[in-house]
PDB file of C-alpha atoms and ligand atoms in Angstrom:
ATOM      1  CA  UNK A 999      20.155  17.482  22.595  1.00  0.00           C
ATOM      2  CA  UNK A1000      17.799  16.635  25.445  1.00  0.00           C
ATOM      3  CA  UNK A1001      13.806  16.236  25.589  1.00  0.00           C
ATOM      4  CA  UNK A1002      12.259  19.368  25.982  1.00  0.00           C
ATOM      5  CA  UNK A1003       8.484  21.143  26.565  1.00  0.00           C
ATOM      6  CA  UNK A1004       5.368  18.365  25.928  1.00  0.00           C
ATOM      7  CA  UNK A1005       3.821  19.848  23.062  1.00  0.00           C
ATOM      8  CA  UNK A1006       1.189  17.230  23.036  1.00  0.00           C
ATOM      9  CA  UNK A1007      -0.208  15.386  26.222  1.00  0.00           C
ATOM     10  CA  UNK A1008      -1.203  11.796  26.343  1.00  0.00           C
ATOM     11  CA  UNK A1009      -4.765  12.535  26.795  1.00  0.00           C
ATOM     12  CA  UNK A1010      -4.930  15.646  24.149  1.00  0.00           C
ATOM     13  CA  UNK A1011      -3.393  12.942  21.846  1.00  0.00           C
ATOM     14  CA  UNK A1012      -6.385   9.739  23.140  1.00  0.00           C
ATOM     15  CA  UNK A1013      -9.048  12.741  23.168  1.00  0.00           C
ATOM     16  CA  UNK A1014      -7.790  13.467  19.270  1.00  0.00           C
ATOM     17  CA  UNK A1015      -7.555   9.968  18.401  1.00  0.00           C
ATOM     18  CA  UNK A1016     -11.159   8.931  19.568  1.00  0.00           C
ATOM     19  CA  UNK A1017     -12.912  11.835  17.764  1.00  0.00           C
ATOM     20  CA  UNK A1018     -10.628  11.005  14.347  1.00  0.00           C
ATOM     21  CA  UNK A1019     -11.606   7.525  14.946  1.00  0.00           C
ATOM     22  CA  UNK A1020     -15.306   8.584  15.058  1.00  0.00           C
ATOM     23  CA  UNK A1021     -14.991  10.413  12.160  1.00  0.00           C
ATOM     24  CA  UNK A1022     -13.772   7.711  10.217  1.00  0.00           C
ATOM     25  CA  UNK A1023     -16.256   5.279  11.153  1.00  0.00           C
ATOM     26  CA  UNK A1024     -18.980   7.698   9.707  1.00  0.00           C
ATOM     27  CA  UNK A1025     -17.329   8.105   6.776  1.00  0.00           C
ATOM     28  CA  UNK A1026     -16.580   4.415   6.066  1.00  0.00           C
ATOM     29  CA  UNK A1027     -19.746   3.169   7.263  1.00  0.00           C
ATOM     30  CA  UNK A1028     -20.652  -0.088   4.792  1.00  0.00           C
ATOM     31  CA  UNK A1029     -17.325   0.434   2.740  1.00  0.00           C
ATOM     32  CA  UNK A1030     -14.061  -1.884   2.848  1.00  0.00           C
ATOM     33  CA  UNK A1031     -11.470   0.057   4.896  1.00  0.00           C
ATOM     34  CA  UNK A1032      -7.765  -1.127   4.416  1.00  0.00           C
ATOM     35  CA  UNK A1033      -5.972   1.192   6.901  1.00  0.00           C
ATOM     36  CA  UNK A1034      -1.699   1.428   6.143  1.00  0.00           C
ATOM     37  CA  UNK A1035       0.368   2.527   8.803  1.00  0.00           C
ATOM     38  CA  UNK A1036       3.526   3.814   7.714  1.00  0.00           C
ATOM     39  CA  UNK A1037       6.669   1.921  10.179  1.00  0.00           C
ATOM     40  CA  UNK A1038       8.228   2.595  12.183  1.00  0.00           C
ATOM     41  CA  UNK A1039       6.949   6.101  13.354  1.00  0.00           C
ATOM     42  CA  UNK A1040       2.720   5.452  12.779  1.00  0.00           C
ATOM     43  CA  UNK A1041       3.016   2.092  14.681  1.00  0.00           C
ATOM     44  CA  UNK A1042       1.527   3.791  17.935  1.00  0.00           C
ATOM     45  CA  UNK A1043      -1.195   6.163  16.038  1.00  0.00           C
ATOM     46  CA  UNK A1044      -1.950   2.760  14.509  1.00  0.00           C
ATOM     47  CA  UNK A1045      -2.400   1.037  17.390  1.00  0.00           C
ATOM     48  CA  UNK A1046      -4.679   3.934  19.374  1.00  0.00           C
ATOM     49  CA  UNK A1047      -6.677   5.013  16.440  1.00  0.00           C
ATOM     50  CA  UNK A1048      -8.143   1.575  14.997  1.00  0.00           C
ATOM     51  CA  UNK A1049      -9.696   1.010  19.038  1.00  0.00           C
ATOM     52  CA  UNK A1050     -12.072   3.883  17.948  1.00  0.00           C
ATOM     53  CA  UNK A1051     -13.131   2.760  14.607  1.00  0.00           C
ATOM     54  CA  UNK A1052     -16.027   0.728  14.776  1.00  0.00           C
ATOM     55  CA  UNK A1053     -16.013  -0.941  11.400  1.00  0.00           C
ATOM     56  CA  UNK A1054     -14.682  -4.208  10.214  1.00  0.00           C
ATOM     57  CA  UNK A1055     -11.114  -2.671   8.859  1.00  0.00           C
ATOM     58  CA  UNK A1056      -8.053  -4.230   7.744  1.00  0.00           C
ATOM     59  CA  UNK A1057      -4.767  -3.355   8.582  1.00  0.00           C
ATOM     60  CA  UNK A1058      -1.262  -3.284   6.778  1.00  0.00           C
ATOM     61  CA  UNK A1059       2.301  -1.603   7.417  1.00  0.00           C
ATOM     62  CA  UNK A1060       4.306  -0.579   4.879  1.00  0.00           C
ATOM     63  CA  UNK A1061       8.566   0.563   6.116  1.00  0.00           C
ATOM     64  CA  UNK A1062       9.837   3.618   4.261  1.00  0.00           C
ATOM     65  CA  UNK A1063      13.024   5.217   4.574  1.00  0.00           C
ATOM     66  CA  UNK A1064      13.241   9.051   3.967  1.00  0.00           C
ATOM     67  CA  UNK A1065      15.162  10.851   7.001  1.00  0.00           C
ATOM     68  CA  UNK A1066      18.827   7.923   6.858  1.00  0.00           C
ATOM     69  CA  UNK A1067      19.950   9.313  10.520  1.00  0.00           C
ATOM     70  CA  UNK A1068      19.401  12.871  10.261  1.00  0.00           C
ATOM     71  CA  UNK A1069      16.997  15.156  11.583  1.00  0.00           C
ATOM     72  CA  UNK A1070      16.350  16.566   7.980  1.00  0.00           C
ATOM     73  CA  UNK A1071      14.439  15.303   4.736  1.00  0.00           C
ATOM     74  CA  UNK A1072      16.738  13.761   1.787  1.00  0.00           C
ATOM     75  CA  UNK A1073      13.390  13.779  -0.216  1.00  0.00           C
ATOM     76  CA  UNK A1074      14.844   9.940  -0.946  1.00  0.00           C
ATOM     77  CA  UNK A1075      12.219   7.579   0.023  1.00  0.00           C
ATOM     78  CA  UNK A1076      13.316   3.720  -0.220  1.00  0.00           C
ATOM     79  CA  UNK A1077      10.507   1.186   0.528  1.00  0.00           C
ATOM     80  CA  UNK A1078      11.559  -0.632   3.028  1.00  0.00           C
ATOM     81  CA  UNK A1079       8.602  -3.280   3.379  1.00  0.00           C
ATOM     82  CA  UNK A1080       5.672  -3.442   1.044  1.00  0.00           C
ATOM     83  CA  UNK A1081       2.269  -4.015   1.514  1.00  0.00           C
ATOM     84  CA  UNK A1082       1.016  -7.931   1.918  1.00  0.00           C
ATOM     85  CA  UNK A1083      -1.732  -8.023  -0.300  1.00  0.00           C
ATOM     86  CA  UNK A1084      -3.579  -6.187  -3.633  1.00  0.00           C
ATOM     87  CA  UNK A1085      -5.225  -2.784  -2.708  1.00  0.00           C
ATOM     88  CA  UNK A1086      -7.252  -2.570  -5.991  1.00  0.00           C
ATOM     89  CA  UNK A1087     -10.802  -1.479  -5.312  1.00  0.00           C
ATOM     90  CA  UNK A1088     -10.582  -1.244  -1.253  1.00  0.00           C
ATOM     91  CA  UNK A1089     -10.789   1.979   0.116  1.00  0.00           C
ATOM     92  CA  UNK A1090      -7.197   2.756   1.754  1.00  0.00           C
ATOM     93  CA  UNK A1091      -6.637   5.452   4.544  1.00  0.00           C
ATOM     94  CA  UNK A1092      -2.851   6.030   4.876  1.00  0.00           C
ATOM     95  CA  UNK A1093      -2.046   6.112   8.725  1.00  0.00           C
ATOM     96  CA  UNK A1094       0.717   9.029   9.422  1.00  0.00           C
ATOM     97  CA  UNK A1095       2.356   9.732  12.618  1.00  0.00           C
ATOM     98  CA  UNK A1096       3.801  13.044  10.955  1.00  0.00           C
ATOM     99  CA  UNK A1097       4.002  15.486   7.780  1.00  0.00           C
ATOM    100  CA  UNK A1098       6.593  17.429   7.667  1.00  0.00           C
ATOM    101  CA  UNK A1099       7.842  18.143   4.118  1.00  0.00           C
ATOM    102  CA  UNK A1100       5.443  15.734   2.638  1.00  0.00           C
ATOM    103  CA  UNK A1101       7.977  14.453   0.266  1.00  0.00           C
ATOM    104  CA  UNK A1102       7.527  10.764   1.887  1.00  0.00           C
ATOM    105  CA  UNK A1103       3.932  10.836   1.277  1.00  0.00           C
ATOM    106  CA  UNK A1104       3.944  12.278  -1.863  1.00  0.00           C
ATOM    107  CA  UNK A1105       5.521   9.490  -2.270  1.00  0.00           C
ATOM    108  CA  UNK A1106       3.625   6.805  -0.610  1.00  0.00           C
ATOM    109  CA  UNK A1107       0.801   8.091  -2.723  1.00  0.00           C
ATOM    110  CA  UNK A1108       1.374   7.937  -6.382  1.00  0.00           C
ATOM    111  CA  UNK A1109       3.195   4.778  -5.305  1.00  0.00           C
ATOM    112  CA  UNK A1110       0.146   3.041  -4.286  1.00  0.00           C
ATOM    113  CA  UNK A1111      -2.119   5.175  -6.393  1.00  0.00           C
ATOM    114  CA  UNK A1112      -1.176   3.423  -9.712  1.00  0.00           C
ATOM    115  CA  UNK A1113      -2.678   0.189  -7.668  1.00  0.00           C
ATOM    116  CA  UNK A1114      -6.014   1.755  -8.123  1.00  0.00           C
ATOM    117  CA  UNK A1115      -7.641   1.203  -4.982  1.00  0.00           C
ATOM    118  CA  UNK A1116     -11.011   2.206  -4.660  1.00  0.00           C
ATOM    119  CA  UNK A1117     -10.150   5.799  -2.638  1.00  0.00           C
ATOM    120  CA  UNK A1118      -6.773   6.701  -1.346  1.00  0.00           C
ATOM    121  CA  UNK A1119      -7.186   9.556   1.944  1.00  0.00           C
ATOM    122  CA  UNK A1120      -4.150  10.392   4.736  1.00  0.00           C
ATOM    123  CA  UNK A1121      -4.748  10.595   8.172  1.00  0.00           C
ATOM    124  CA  UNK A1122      -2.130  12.051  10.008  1.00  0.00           C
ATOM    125  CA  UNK A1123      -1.436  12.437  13.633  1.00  0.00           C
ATOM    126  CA  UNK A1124       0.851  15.895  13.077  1.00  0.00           C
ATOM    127  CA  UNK A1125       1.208  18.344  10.801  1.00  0.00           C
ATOM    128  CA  UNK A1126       4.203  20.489  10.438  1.00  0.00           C
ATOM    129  CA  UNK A1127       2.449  24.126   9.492  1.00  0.00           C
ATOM    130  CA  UNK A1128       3.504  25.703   6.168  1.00  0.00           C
ATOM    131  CA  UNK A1129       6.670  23.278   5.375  1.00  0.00           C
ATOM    132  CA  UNK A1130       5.044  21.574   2.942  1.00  0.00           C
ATOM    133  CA  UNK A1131       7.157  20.770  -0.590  1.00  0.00           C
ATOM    134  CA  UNK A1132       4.427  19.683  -2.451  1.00  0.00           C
ATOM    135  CA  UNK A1133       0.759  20.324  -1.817  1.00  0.00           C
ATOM    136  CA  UNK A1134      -1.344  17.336  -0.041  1.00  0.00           C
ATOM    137  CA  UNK A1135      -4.598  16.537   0.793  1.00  0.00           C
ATOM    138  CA  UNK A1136      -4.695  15.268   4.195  1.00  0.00           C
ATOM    139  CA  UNK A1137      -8.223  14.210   5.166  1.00  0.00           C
ATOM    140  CA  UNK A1138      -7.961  13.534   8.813  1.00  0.00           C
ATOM    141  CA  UNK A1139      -5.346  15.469  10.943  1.00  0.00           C
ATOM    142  CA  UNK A1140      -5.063  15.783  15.129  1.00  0.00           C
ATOM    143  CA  UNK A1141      -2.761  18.463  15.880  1.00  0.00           C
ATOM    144  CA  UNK A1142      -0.893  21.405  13.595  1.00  0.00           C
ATOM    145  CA  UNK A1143       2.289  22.066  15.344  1.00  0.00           C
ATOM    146  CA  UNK A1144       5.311  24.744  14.703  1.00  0.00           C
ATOM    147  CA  UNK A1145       7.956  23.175  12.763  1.00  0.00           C
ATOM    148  CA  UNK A1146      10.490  21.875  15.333  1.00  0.00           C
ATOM    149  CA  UNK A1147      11.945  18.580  15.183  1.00  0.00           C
ATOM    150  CA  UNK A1148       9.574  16.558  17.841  1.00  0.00           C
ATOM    151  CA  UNK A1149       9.888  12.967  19.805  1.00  0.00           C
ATOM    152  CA  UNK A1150       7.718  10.697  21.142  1.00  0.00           C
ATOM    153  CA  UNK A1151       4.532   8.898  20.588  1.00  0.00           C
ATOM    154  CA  UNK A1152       6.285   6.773  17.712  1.00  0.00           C
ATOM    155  CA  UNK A1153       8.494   9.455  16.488  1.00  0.00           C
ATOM    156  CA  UNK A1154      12.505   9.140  16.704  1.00  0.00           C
ATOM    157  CA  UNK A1155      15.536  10.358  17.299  1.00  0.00           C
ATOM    158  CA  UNK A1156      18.160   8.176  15.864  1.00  0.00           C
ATOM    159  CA  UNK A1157      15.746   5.598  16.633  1.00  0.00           C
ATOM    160  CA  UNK A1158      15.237   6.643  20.157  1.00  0.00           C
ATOM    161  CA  UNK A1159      12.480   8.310  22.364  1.00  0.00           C
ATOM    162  CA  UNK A1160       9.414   6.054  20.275  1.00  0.00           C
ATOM    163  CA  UNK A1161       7.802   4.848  23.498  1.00  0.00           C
ATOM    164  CA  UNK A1162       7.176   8.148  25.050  1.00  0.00           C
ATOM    165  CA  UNK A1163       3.656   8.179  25.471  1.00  0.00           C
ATOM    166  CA  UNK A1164       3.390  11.834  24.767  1.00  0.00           C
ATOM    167  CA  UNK A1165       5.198  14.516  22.000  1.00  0.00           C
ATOM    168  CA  UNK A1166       7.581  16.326  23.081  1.00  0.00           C
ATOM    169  CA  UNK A1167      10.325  19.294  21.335  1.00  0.00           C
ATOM    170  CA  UNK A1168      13.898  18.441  21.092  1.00  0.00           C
ATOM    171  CA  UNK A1169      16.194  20.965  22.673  1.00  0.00           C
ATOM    172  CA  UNK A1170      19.798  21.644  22.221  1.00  0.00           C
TER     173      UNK A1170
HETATM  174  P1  IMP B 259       8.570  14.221   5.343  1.00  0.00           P
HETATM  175  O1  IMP B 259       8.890  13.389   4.134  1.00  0.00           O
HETATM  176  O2  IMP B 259       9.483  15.413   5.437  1.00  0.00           O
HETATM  177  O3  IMP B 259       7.113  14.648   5.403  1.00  0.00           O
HETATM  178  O4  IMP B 259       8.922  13.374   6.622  1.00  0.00           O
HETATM  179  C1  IMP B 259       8.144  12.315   6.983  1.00  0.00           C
HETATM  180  C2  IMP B 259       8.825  11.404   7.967  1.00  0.00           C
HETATM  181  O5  IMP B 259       9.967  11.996   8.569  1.00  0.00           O
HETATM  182  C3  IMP B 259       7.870  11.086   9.087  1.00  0.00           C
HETATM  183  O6  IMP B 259       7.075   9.970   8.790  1.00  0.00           O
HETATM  184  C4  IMP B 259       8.814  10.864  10.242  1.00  0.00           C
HETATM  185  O7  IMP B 259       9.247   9.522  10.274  1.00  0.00           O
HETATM  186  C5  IMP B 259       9.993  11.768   9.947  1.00  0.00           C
HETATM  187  N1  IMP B 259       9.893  13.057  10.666  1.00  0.00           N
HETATM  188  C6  IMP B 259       9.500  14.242  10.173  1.00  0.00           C
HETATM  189  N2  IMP B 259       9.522  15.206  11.110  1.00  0.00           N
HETATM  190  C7  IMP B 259       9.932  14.598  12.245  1.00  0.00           C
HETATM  191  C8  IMP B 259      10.141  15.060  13.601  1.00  0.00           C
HETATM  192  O8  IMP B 259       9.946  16.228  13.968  1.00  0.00           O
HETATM  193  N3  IMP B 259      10.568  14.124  14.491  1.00  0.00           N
HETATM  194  C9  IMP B 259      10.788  12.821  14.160  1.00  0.00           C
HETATM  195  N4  IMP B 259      10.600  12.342  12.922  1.00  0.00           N
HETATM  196  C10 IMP B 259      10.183  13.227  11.965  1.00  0.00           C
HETATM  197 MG1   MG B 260      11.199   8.469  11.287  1.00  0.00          MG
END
């Protein structure tokens, strides 16, 4: 497999990630944001997205494990790293780099859902159209994108191709 067509630029993904990051200050204004990236994948989305968020937030990484060393969902998640503190009654916006089956999240939600925070929204950088397992509410997302197995901008193959600063298909 080699790195194929750029699906998404650098600056489509900055120009995305500064109007989600305005969004989110007007909808936060005055409340106590917690924002949780997901590691290793949302590390970069982190890292861009809270520069355009003009609020006070928080941040905290949580390490799942869903994909082992394939390219395909198990629909096994394994929580790799927790979060550091308490989440109950803080307003928590998960921080995505991708949805593809939405088993992980699914996941990730009902885990930290029974922690009763005060809300619990996604923001995701991707979205994989129409594979979705399970239906999910995702309240802030930059780009829909055909369901091909992508790298770059956080996301991995075996672990490689994270520091790309752009998204990119995987071709045979
Ligand atoms: P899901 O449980 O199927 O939604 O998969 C979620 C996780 O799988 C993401 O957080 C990524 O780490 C990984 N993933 C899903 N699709 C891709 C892809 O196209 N490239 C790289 N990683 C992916
Ligand atoms: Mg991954």
């Amino acid at each position: 497999m080699k790195v194929g067509r750029v699906l998404v630029t650098e600056e489509q993904i900055a120009t995305r990630l500064a109007e989600m990051g305005q969004s989110i200050t007007e909808d936060y204004e005055g409340k106590d944001l917690l924002l949780v990236a997901v590691l290793k994948g949302a590390f970069m989305v982190m890292a861009d997205l809270v520069r355009h968020i003009r609020l006070p937030i928080d941040i905290d990484f949580m390490a799942v494990s869903s994909y082992g060393e394939a390219t395909h969902t198990s629909g096994v998640v394994r929580i790799l790293k927790d979060l550091d503190r308490e989440i109950a009654g803080r307003h928590v916006l998960i921080v995505e780099d991708i949805i593809d089956s939405g088993l992980t999240l699914e996941y990730l939600r009902r885990n930290l859902e029974v922690r009763e925070p005060a809300s619990l929204e996604i923001a995701t950088l991707l979205l994989k159209s129409g594979l979705q397992r399970v239906p999910i509410a995702v309240k802030y997302i930059g780009f829909e994108i055909p369901p091909d197995f992508v790298i770059g901008y956080g996301l991995d193959l075996v672990g490689k191709m994270r520091n790309l600063p752009y998204v990119a298909v995987m071709e045979e």
